[in-house]
Amino acid sequence: MARAIECTACGAAFDAIWGFPFLGHYEVEDVLGLIEIAANAREDNTYAERDDVERLEELLRMYHEAGDREAFRANCADEFVRAPWFANRYSEYSSFRALAAGVRLADRDVLDVGAGSGYDTLRLVRAGGRVTALEYNPVLIRRGRGVVPEARWVGGFAHVLPFERETFDVVCCNAALHHMRDVPAAMREMLRVLRPGGWLITTGDPFRADHVGEELEFDVFNGHPDVLLGVNESIPRFGTLVEALLANESRLDVTLLAADLHSPKLWHRLRIRGRDEWSLASAGLLSKVSGSVSIRARVRGSLSIASATQRRSALPAGEYARVLSDYDAALSSLLPLLPETHVDTDFPGRRQTKFELLNGWQKPSPDGAARTGYRRARWVLTRPDDVHSLRFRVRGLGSTTNRAELQVYVGGSLAATTPLAESWSDVAASLDSVQPGSRFLCELRAVPESPDAVSFDDYRFAIRDRCFV
């Protein structure tokens, strides 16, 4: 329902999507997040069900209370316990338990920011909170409402929370800050909506030293399948996580739980003073190392934080939600939003960018001759006048026992196919469906013969000598 909700104060209008209000709109700066939404909407993704969420929560509790956790994992028949993500889930769970100790949730107004599909929302509901779940991805909200219908689900953005100041008693944000485009603004907004005496709890966010650039992210995520498929992970600088806390330090009581601390230059683990719990006064020291952090902040008095506002809409949320059932249409709808810096970029290129990473391209090779794509790698290009095809050379990097095919899609339509062999082969994709001078999306998809038994390398392919002809 387009423009179903209108603000009587300023006249801004918002959409209702699949039965929930989306109180915000997408801006040009959200393009990386919009790619992530399209990645989450793909058919081969899996979503949580209520039974799965309850099952995981019970396993985390049992594991936490086990006298011998290694023995528990060895003897537990549930496959969740041996999943590669279980350790991260437990770290978030144990951090929340530690920070929420003494924080009353029952009969309190609780905001869950970056609620996803409801894993942590259910925990807050079960604790007796009156929970509002905020999420920027309409697909995840639709799923989350089915998983935790007891919560009030709202579409919106952490850096412009659609709530009045001093509205909530507790604000929680689990492993979500590092997905946000403006971490300091999100932290300010979460503090703004807390009542005096209220609590902010964030858990499970990685961070890098303040003097370390985004090259660290590229090193960490270069072989991360989900990131290469578009999930917008990041490793924010420590200073961005605590900027809003430091600005309001006189009216906050802050506890930091830091883990996995190590020097950004020396990758061996570095336990600083043997501590996990830190005060905000230790921010200067923590800003020199990398690790992960969880935060608890109690608001002692009213905070004078002005409400944030959005700039001009680039894409109404309802319009984007309408095309999310069609993967190619969802990606193509983003073409008008892209700044020129993301279009017609040099290939193979010399340096990695976040946009290229999320579009399936690993770091350029040192010799600059070729570049490796993973599973679904994309170019955003403009068709020049008087050309009819896009040509390049490709070879597969997977095993010889599991043959794969490269499918080339132009504007969502299949334009060429070729086997992914060990040796280089030539590919020519027709551009007749694209108007000269128009932007178009070219996606290269690796499709193994046996998709049920593939390795990471079976989805990788090298590309060189791209040109228009």
Short mmCIF file of C-alpha atoms in Angstrom, two decimals:
data_model
loop_
_atom_site.label_atom_id
_atom_site.label_comp_id
_atom_site.label_asym_id
_atom_site.label_seq_id
_atom_site.Cartn_x
_atom_site.Cartn_y
_atom_site.Cartn_z
CA MET A 1 0.00 0.00 0.00
CA ALA A 2 1.90 3.03 -1.28
CA ARG A 3 1.93 6.12 0.96
CA ALA A 4 -0.44 4.41 3.40
CA ILE A 5 1.00 6.26 6.41
CA GLU A 6 1.43 10.01 6.62
CA CYS A 7 3.13 12.13 9.25
CA THR A 8 0.77 14.91 10.31
CA ALA A 9 3.71 17.04 11.46
CA CYS A 10 5.86 17.09 8.32
CA GLY A 11 3.74 15.47 5.62
CA ALA A 12 6.16 12.62 4.93
CA ALA A 13 4.41 9.52 3.58
CA PHE A 14 5.43 5.87 4.00
CA ASP A 15 4.39 2.49 2.66
CA ALA A 16 2.71 -0.48 4.30
CA ILE A 17 4.32 -3.71 3.06
CA TRP A 18 2.79 -7.15 3.57
CA GLY A 19 0.82 -5.82 6.51
CA PHE A 20 3.53 -3.94 8.42
CA PRO A 21 4.51 -0.24 8.35
CA PHE A 22 7.82 0.72 6.77
CA LEU A 23 8.64 4.08 8.32
CA GLY A 24 11.49 5.21 6.11
CA HIS A 25 12.75 5.11 2.54
CA TYR A 26 15.93 3.99 0.83
CA GLU A 27 18.57 6.56 -0.06
CA VAL A 28 21.42 6.41 -2.57
CA GLU A 29 23.84 5.62 0.29
CA ASP A 30 21.85 2.43 1.00
CA VAL A 31 22.92 0.70 -2.22
CA LEU A 32 25.17 -1.84 -0.48
CA GLY A 33 22.35 -2.71 1.89
CA LEU A 34 19.97 -3.04 -1.05
CA ILE A 35 22.33 -5.55 -2.64
CA GLU A 36 22.23 -7.48 0.64
CA ILE A 37 18.42 -7.48 0.56
CA ALA A 38 18.45 -8.95 -2.94
CA ALA A 39 20.94 -11.59 -1.75
CA ASN A 40 18.62 -12.52 1.14
CA ALA A 41 15.65 -12.73 -1.24
CA ARG A 42 17.24 -15.31 -3.55
CA GLU A 43 15.52 -18.66 -3.95
CA ASP A 44 18.43 -20.74 -2.63
CA ASN A 45 18.47 -18.92 0.71
CA THR A 46 16.97 -20.51 3.81
CA TYR A 47 14.99 -18.80 6.53
CA ALA A 48 14.30 -19.58 10.14
CA GLU A 49 11.11 -21.23 11.33
CA ARG A 50 9.70 -20.86 14.85
CA ASP A 51 10.66 -24.42 15.74
CA ASP A 52 14.25 -23.82 14.61
CA VAL A 53 14.56 -20.63 16.67
CA GLU A 54 13.18 -22.29 19.81
CA ARG A 55 15.41 -25.31 19.23
CA LEU A 56 18.55 -23.18 18.91
CA GLU A 57 17.70 -21.13 22.00
CA GLU A 58 17.29 -24.29 24.07
CA LEU A 59 20.58 -25.72 22.78
CA LEU A 60 22.41 -22.50 23.64
CA ARG A 61 20.98 -22.61 27.17
CA MET A 62 21.94 -26.27 27.64
CA TYR A 63 25.43 -25.69 26.27
CA HIS A 64 25.90 -22.64 28.52
CA GLU A 65 24.88 -24.59 31.62
CA ALA A 66 26.84 -27.75 30.76
CA GLY A 67 29.64 -28.60 33.16
CA ASP A 68 31.75 -29.98 30.30
CA ARG A 69 30.88 -28.14 27.09
CA GLU A 70 33.17 -30.16 24.87
CA ALA A 71 31.54 -33.36 26.11
CA PHE A 72 28.12 -31.80 25.53
CA ARG A 73 28.97 -31.06 21.90
CA ALA A 74 30.47 -34.51 21.39
CA ASN A 75 27.42 -36.30 22.80
CA CYS A 76 24.63 -34.04 21.51
CA ALA A 77 22.83 -35.52 18.51
CA ASP A 78 21.48 -32.19 17.27
CA GLU A 79 23.26 -31.06 14.10
CA PHE A 80 22.96 -27.38 15.13
CA VAL A 81 25.64 -27.94 17.79
CA ARG A 82 28.19 -28.93 15.13
CA ALA A 83 27.25 -26.21 12.66
CA PRO A 84 30.12 -23.78 11.89
CA TRP A 85 28.02 -20.84 13.07
CA PHE A 86 27.16 -22.32 16.49
CA ALA A 87 30.26 -20.87 18.17
CA ASN A 88 29.37 -17.34 17.03
CA ARG A 89 25.79 -17.77 18.18
CA TYR A 90 26.98 -18.95 21.57
CA SER A 91 29.38 -16.02 21.92
CA GLU A 92 26.50 -13.62 21.28
CA TYR A 93 24.22 -15.56 23.64
CA SER A 94 26.73 -15.62 26.51
CA SER A 95 27.55 -11.92 26.06
CA PHE A 96 23.88 -11.03 26.20
CA ARG A 97 23.36 -13.10 29.36
CA ALA A 98 26.31 -11.39 31.02
CA LEU A 99 25.28 -7.86 30.06
CA ALA A 100 21.55 -8.34 30.66
CA ALA A 101 22.07 -9.64 34.18
CA GLY A 102 20.21 -7.25 36.45
CA VAL A 103 18.34 -5.60 33.55
CA ARG A 104 14.60 -6.14 33.91
CA LEU A 105 12.86 -6.93 30.62
CA ALA A 106 9.47 -8.08 31.92
CA ASP A 107 6.71 -5.50 31.37
CA ARG A 108 9.22 -3.06 29.86
CA ASP A 109 9.17 -1.38 26.44
CA VAL A 110 11.97 -3.08 24.51
CA LEU A 111 13.33 -2.21 21.05
CA ASP A 112 15.20 -4.84 19.04
CA VAL A 113 17.23 -3.03 16.36
CA GLY A 114 18.30 -5.08 13.34
CA ALA A 115 15.91 -7.85 14.36
CA GLY A 116 16.45 -9.94 11.23
CA SER A 117 14.15 -12.94 11.16
CA GLY A 118 13.54 -12.96 14.90
CA TYR A 119 16.18 -15.17 16.56
CA ASP A 120 16.91 -12.66 19.32
CA THR A 121 13.45 -11.10 19.26
CA LEU A 122 12.00 -14.34 20.58
CA ARG A 123 14.41 -14.25 23.54
CA LEU A 124 13.21 -10.75 24.46
CA VAL A 125 9.55 -11.71 24.11
CA ARG A 126 10.06 -14.78 26.29
CA ALA A 127 11.62 -12.55 28.94
CA GLY A 128 8.31 -10.69 29.15
CA GLY A 129 9.19 -7.54 27.22
CA ARG A 130 6.76 -5.51 25.13
CA VAL A 131 8.97 -5.84 22.07
CA THR A 132 9.17 -3.67 18.98
CA ALA A 133 11.33 -5.29 16.28
CA LEU A 134 12.93 -2.96 13.73
CA GLU A 135 14.48 -4.23 10.49
CA TYR A 136 15.44 -2.58 7.19
CA ASN A 137 14.89 -5.70 5.03
CA PRO A 138 11.21 -6.24 4.13
CA VAL A 139 11.78 -9.92 3.34
CA LEU A 140 13.23 -10.57 6.80
CA ILE A 141 10.38 -8.67 8.46
CA ARG A 142 7.84 -10.84 6.65
CA ARG A 143 9.68 -13.91 7.90
CA GLY A 144 10.20 -12.51 11.40
CA ARG A 145 6.50 -11.76 11.85
CA GLY A 146 5.83 -15.45 11.24
CA VAL A 147 8.53 -16.53 13.68
CA VAL A 148 7.69 -14.05 16.47
CA PRO A 149 4.16 -12.70 15.92
CA GLU A 150 4.09 -11.54 19.56
CA ALA A 151 6.40 -8.63 18.69
CA ARG A 152 5.41 -5.42 16.90
CA TRP A 153 7.35 -5.40 13.61
CA VAL A 154 8.35 -2.11 11.97
CA GLY A 155 10.40 -1.38 8.87
CA GLY A 156 12.98 1.36 9.22
CA PHE A 157 16.62 2.30 9.72
CA ALA A 158 18.84 2.40 12.77
CA HIS A 159 20.41 5.74 11.82
CA VAL A 160 16.95 7.41 11.65
CA LEU A 161 14.81 5.52 14.15
CA PRO A 162 11.11 6.26 13.58
CA PHE A 163 10.34 6.76 17.29
CA GLU A 164 10.08 9.72 19.63
CA ARG A 165 12.85 10.37 22.12
CA GLU A 166 12.73 8.52 25.46
CA THR A 167 10.28 5.88 24.20
CA PHE A 168 11.93 2.64 25.35
CA ASP A 169 13.26 1.17 28.57
CA VAL A 170 15.69 -1.21 26.86
CA VAL A 171 17.25 -1.17 23.38
CA CYS A 172 19.00 -4.31 22.13
CA CYS A 173 21.09 -4.77 19.01
CA ASN A 174 22.61 -8.20 18.44
CA ALA A 175 25.42 -8.61 15.88
CA ALA A 176 23.87 -5.90 13.70
CA LEU A 177 25.98 -2.75 14.13
CA HIS A 178 28.62 -4.01 11.71
CA HIS A 179 25.96 -4.31 9.00
CA MET A 180 24.91 -0.66 9.30
CA ARG A 181 26.06 2.08 6.97
CA ASP A 182 26.46 4.72 9.74
CA VAL A 183 27.39 3.17 13.07
CA PRO A 184 27.84 6.43 15.07
CA ALA A 185 24.43 7.68 13.92
CA ALA A 186 22.81 4.37 14.85
CA MET A 187 24.34 4.48 18.33
CA ARG A 188 23.16 8.08 18.81
CA GLU A 189 19.64 7.15 17.75
CA MET A 190 19.48 4.16 20.08
CA LEU A 191 20.56 6.35 22.98
CA ARG A 192 18.05 9.03 21.95
CA VAL A 193 15.03 6.74 22.26
CA LEU A 194 16.01 5.46 25.73
CA ARG A 195 14.27 6.77 28.81
CA PRO A 196 16.36 7.90 31.81
CA GLY A 197 17.30 4.75 33.67
CA GLY A 198 17.09 2.73 30.45
CA TRP A 199 19.63 0.30 29.05
CA LEU A 200 21.37 -0.15 25.70
CA ILE A 201 22.79 -3.62 25.03
CA THR A 202 24.73 -4.48 21.87
CA THR A 203 26.47 -7.81 21.32
CA GLY A 204 28.75 -9.62 18.91
CA ASP A 205 30.25 -6.86 16.75
CA PRO A 206 33.79 -7.19 15.36
CA PHE A 207 36.01 -4.13 15.24
CA ARG A 208 39.38 -3.08 13.86
CA ALA A 209 41.96 -0.68 15.24
CA ASP A 210 41.27 2.93 14.40
CA HIS A 211 44.45 3.29 12.37
CA VAL A 212 43.72 0.24 10.20
CA GLY A 213 41.98 0.77 6.84
CA GLU A 214 39.30 -1.24 5.09
CA GLU A 215 41.97 -3.45 3.52
CA LEU A 216 41.60 -5.58 6.66
CA GLU A 217 37.95 -6.22 5.70
CA PHE A 218 39.01 -7.29 2.22
CA ASP A 219 41.55 -9.74 3.64
CA VAL A 220 39.02 -11.23 6.08
CA PHE A 221 36.11 -11.50 3.66
CA ASN A 222 37.98 -12.41 0.48
CA GLY A 223 37.00 -16.05 0.92
CA HIS A 224 33.67 -15.55 2.72
CA PRO A 225 30.86 -17.10 0.60
CA ASP A 226 28.01 -15.08 2.11
CA VAL A 227 29.81 -11.76 1.67
CA LEU A 228 30.71 -12.60 -1.92
CA LEU A 229 27.01 -13.32 -2.45
CA GLY A 230 26.11 -9.85 -1.20
CA VAL A 231 25.73 -10.00 2.60
CA ASN A 232 27.08 -6.64 3.77
CA GLU A 233 29.45 -7.62 6.57
CA SER A 234 32.01 -5.10 7.75
CA ILE A 235 34.60 -4.59 10.48
CA PRO A 236 34.07 -1.02 11.75
CA ARG A 237 36.75 0.97 13.49
CA PHE A 238 36.49 0.81 17.26
CA GLY A 239 36.11 4.58 17.44
CA THR A 240 32.90 4.49 15.40
CA LEU A 241 31.35 2.06 17.88
CA VAL A 242 31.99 4.26 20.92
CA GLU A 243 31.80 7.75 19.40
CA ALA A 244 28.24 8.39 20.62
CA LEU A 245 29.04 6.89 24.03
CA LEU A 246 32.01 9.20 24.50
CA ALA A 247 29.93 12.22 23.44
CA ASN A 248 27.40 11.44 26.20
CA GLU A 249 29.83 9.95 28.71
CA SER A 250 28.78 12.21 31.60
CA ARG A 251 25.27 10.70 31.64
CA LEU A 252 26.10 7.08 30.91
CA ASP A 253 27.41 4.09 32.83
CA VAL A 254 29.18 1.94 30.24
CA THR A 255 30.59 -1.58 30.35
CA LEU A 256 32.48 -3.08 27.41
CA LEU A 257 33.01 -6.82 26.97
CA ALA A 258 35.92 -7.24 24.56
CA ALA A 259 37.03 -10.62 23.21
CA ASP A 260 39.54 -12.08 20.75
CA LEU A 261 41.80 -9.06 21.12
CA HIS A 262 44.81 -9.05 18.86
CA SER A 263 47.22 -6.64 17.31
CA PRO A 264 46.26 -5.69 13.75
CA LYS A 265 49.89 -6.14 12.70
CA LEU A 266 50.65 -9.25 14.72
CA TRP A 267 47.87 -11.72 14.00
CA HIS A 268 48.62 -13.92 16.98
CA ARG A 269 46.18 -13.59 19.86
CA LEU A 270 47.12 -10.84 22.32
CA ARG A 271 45.36 -10.96 25.68
CA ILE A 272 45.68 -7.45 27.07
CA ARG A 273 46.05 -7.52 30.87
CA GLY A 274 44.07 -10.77 30.90
CA ARG A 275 40.75 -8.89 30.97
CA ASP A 276 37.43 -9.19 29.15
CA GLU A 277 35.49 -6.38 30.90
CA TRP A 278 36.47 -2.77 30.25
CA SER A 279 35.25 0.71 31.08
CA LEU A 280 34.78 3.50 28.57
CA ALA A 281 37.99 5.02 29.92
CA SER A 282 39.81 2.16 28.18
CA ALA A 283 38.60 3.24 24.72
CA GLY A 284 42.01 4.69 23.85
CA LEU A 285 43.70 1.33 24.44
CA LEU A 286 41.05 -0.74 22.68
CA SER A 287 41.20 1.57 19.67
CA LYS A 288 44.72 0.27 18.99
CA VAL A 289 43.77 -3.39 18.63
CA SER A 290 41.20 -5.51 16.81
CA GLY A 291 38.65 -7.93 18.24
CA SER A 292 34.96 -8.11 19.04
CA VAL A 293 32.93 -6.10 21.51
CA SER A 294 29.60 -6.13 23.32
CA ILE A 295 28.33 -3.00 25.05
CA ARG A 296 26.02 -2.17 27.96
CA ALA A 297 25.17 1.46 28.63
CA ARG A 298 22.77 2.72 31.30
CA VAL A 299 21.30 6.18 30.78
CA ARG A 300 21.54 8.07 34.08
CA GLY A 301 19.71 11.20 32.93
CA SER A 302 17.87 12.70 30.01
CA LEU A 303 20.06 12.98 26.89
CA SER A 304 19.81 16.03 24.64
CA ILE A 305 20.11 14.22 21.33
CA ALA A 306 18.27 15.69 18.36
CA SER A 307 16.20 13.40 16.15
CA ALA A 308 17.77 12.44 12.85
CA THR A 309 15.88 12.97 9.59
CA GLN A 310 16.15 11.37 6.18
CA ARG A 311 17.16 13.03 2.99
CA ARG A 312 15.26 12.82 -0.28
CA SER A 313 13.97 9.36 -1.17
CA ALA A 314 15.85 7.47 -3.88
CA LEU A 315 13.68 4.33 -3.78
CA PRO A 316 10.42 3.87 -1.84
CA ALA A 317 10.55 0.72 0.27
CA GLY A 318 7.30 -0.55 -1.20
CA GLU A 319 8.59 -0.29 -4.76
CA TYR A 320 11.63 -2.36 -3.89
CA ALA A 321 9.59 -4.92 -1.97
CA ARG A 322 7.36 -5.35 -5.03
CA VAL A 323 10.24 -6.72 -7.12
CA LEU A 324 12.02 -8.78 -4.47
CA SER A 325 10.34 -12.00 -5.61
CA ASP A 326 12.34 -11.65 -8.84
CA TYR A 327 16.09 -11.74 -8.17
CA ASP A 328 17.11 -10.21 -11.49
CA ALA A 329 14.45 -7.50 -11.32
CA ALA A 330 15.52 -6.58 -7.80
CA LEU A 331 19.14 -6.09 -8.86
CA SER A 332 18.22 -4.28 -12.09
CA SER A 333 16.04 -1.83 -10.14
CA LEU A 334 19.20 -0.58 -8.40
CA LEU A 335 20.94 0.52 -11.61
CA PRO A 336 19.58 4.11 -11.57
CA LEU A 337 20.76 4.55 -7.97
CA LEU A 338 24.38 3.65 -8.58
CA PRO A 339 26.94 6.47 -8.56
CA GLU A 340 29.27 6.69 -11.53
CA THR A 341 32.11 5.26 -9.44
CA HIS A 342 30.34 1.85 -9.48
CA VAL A 343 29.73 1.79 -13.25
CA ASP A 344 32.22 0.83 -15.99
CA THR A 345 35.00 0.25 -13.49
CA ASP A 346 38.39 -0.94 -14.69
CA PHE A 347 38.71 -4.70 -14.94
CA PRO A 348 40.54 -6.67 -13.62
CA GLY A 349 41.53 -3.56 -11.66
CA ARG A 350 44.32 -3.02 -9.15
CA ARG A 351 42.47 -2.55 -5.84
CA GLN A 352 39.47 -4.13 -4.19
CA THR A 353 36.32 -2.15 -3.39
CA LYS A 354 33.39 -3.04 -1.13
CA PHE A 355 31.00 -2.80 -4.08
CA GLU A 356 33.01 -5.32 -6.10
CA LEU A 357 33.37 -7.63 -3.09
CA LEU A 358 29.60 -7.75 -2.54
CA ASN A 359 29.14 -8.39 -6.23
CA GLY A 360 31.18 -11.58 -6.11
CA TRP A 361 34.71 -10.46 -7.07
CA GLN A 362 37.68 -11.50 -5.00
CA LYS A 363 40.76 -9.28 -4.73
CA PRO A 364 42.59 -8.63 -8.03
CA SER A 365 45.61 -10.82 -8.70
CA PRO A 366 49.00 -9.18 -8.09
CA ASP A 367 49.89 -9.24 -11.79
CA GLY A 368 46.60 -7.55 -12.72
CA ALA A 369 45.99 -9.96 -15.61
CA ALA A 370 42.85 -11.71 -14.32
CA ARG A 371 40.30 -11.63 -11.54
CA THR A 372 38.42 -14.37 -9.72
CA GLY A 373 34.65 -14.42 -9.42
CA TYR A 374 32.58 -16.53 -7.03
CA ARG A 375 29.29 -18.15 -7.92
CA ARG A 376 27.45 -14.99 -9.05
CA ALA A 377 29.83 -12.21 -10.06
CA ARG A 378 28.47 -9.00 -11.59
CA TRP A 379 29.54 -6.06 -13.68
CA VAL A 380 27.55 -2.84 -14.07
CA LEU A 381 28.34 -1.52 -17.51
CA THR A 382 27.17 0.96 -20.14
CA ARG A 383 26.73 -0.29 -23.69
CA PRO A 384 28.78 1.89 -26.05
CA ASP A 385 27.44 2.84 -29.45
CA ASP A 386 28.27 0.55 -32.39
CA VAL A 387 29.09 -2.55 -30.31
CA HIS A 388 27.08 -5.78 -30.24
CA SER A 389 28.74 -8.11 -27.76
CA LEU A 390 30.75 -8.32 -24.54
CA ARG A 391 33.70 -10.66 -24.81
CA PHE A 392 36.13 -12.13 -22.29
CA ARG A 393 38.14 -15.24 -21.50
CA VAL A 394 37.31 -17.62 -18.64
CA ARG A 395 38.62 -20.75 -16.97
CA GLY A 396 37.31 -22.77 -14.05
CA LEU A 397 39.16 -23.09 -10.74
CA GLY A 398 37.22 -26.03 -9.31
CA SER A 399 37.94 -29.73 -9.31
CA THR A 400 38.09 -31.62 -12.58
CA THR A 401 35.73 -34.28 -11.20
CA ASN A 402 32.86 -31.84 -10.72
CA ARG A 403 32.43 -30.05 -14.01
CA ALA A 404 30.70 -26.69 -14.04
CA GLU A 405 29.15 -24.37 -16.59
CA LEU A 406 29.35 -20.60 -16.77
CA GLN A 407 26.07 -18.89 -17.59
CA VAL A 408 26.22 -15.24 -18.67
CA TYR A 409 23.12 -13.13 -18.03
CA VAL A 410 22.66 -9.69 -19.55
CA GLY A 411 19.80 -7.70 -18.07
CA GLY A 412 18.41 -10.87 -16.49
CA SER A 413 18.33 -12.84 -19.77
CA LEU A 414 20.66 -15.71 -20.62
CA ALA A 415 23.13 -14.41 -23.24
CA ALA A 416 25.86 -17.11 -23.37
CA THR A 417 27.00 -20.36 -21.82
CA THR A 418 30.35 -22.17 -21.79
CA PRO A 419 31.91 -25.08 -19.88
CA LEU A 420 34.31 -24.06 -17.11
CA ALA A 421 37.42 -25.90 -18.19
CA GLU A 422 40.98 -25.89 -16.84
CA SER A 423 42.19 -23.98 -19.90
CA TRP A 424 41.11 -20.53 -21.02
CA SER A 425 38.10 -20.33 -23.33
CA ASP A 426 36.48 -17.43 -25.19
CA VAL A 427 32.99 -16.15 -24.38
CA ALA A 428 30.86 -13.71 -26.36
CA ALA A 429 27.59 -12.41 -24.87
CA SER A 430 25.13 -10.60 -27.13
CA LEU A 431 24.12 -7.06 -26.11
CA ASP A 432 21.25 -6.74 -28.59
CA SER A 433 18.73 -6.55 -25.72
CA VAL A 434 20.44 -3.41 -24.32
CA GLN A 435 19.91 0.05 -25.77
CA PRO A 436 23.16 1.84 -26.76
CA GLY A 437 24.15 4.29 -24.03
CA SER A 438 22.15 2.40 -21.37
CA ARG A 439 23.42 0.84 -18.16
CA PHE A 440 23.03 -2.91 -17.84
CA LEU A 441 23.85 -5.66 -15.37
CA CYS A 442 25.98 -8.59 -16.51
CA GLU A 443 26.02 -11.52 -14.10
CA LEU A 444 28.31 -14.54 -14.46
CA ARG A 445 26.91 -17.63 -12.75
CA ALA A 446 28.92 -20.79 -12.08
CA VAL A 447 26.63 -23.85 -12.12
CA PRO A 448 28.29 -27.17 -11.12
CA GLU A 449 26.97 -30.42 -12.56
CA SER A 450 26.48 -31.81 -9.04
CA PRO A 451 25.36 -28.91 -6.82
CA ASP A 452 24.88 -31.21 -3.83
CA ALA A 453 28.60 -31.97 -3.59
CA VAL A 454 30.62 -28.85 -4.28
CA SER A 455 33.52 -27.06 -2.65
CA PHE A 456 34.16 -23.33 -2.49
CA ASP A 457 36.53 -23.63 -5.45
CA ASP A 458 33.92 -25.39 -7.59
CA TYR A 459 32.07 -22.06 -7.74
CA ARG A 460 35.19 -20.00 -8.58
CA PHE A 461 36.28 -18.90 -12.04
CA ALA A 462 38.94 -16.56 -13.44
CA ILE A 463 38.13 -13.83 -15.98
CA ARG A 464 40.50 -11.86 -18.20
CA ASP A 465 40.56 -9.75 -21.40
CA ARG A 466 37.09 -8.22 -21.06
CA CYS A 467 36.19 -5.97 -23.97
CA PHE A 468 33.30 -4.70 -26.09
CA VAL A 469 33.16 -5.77 -29.74
#
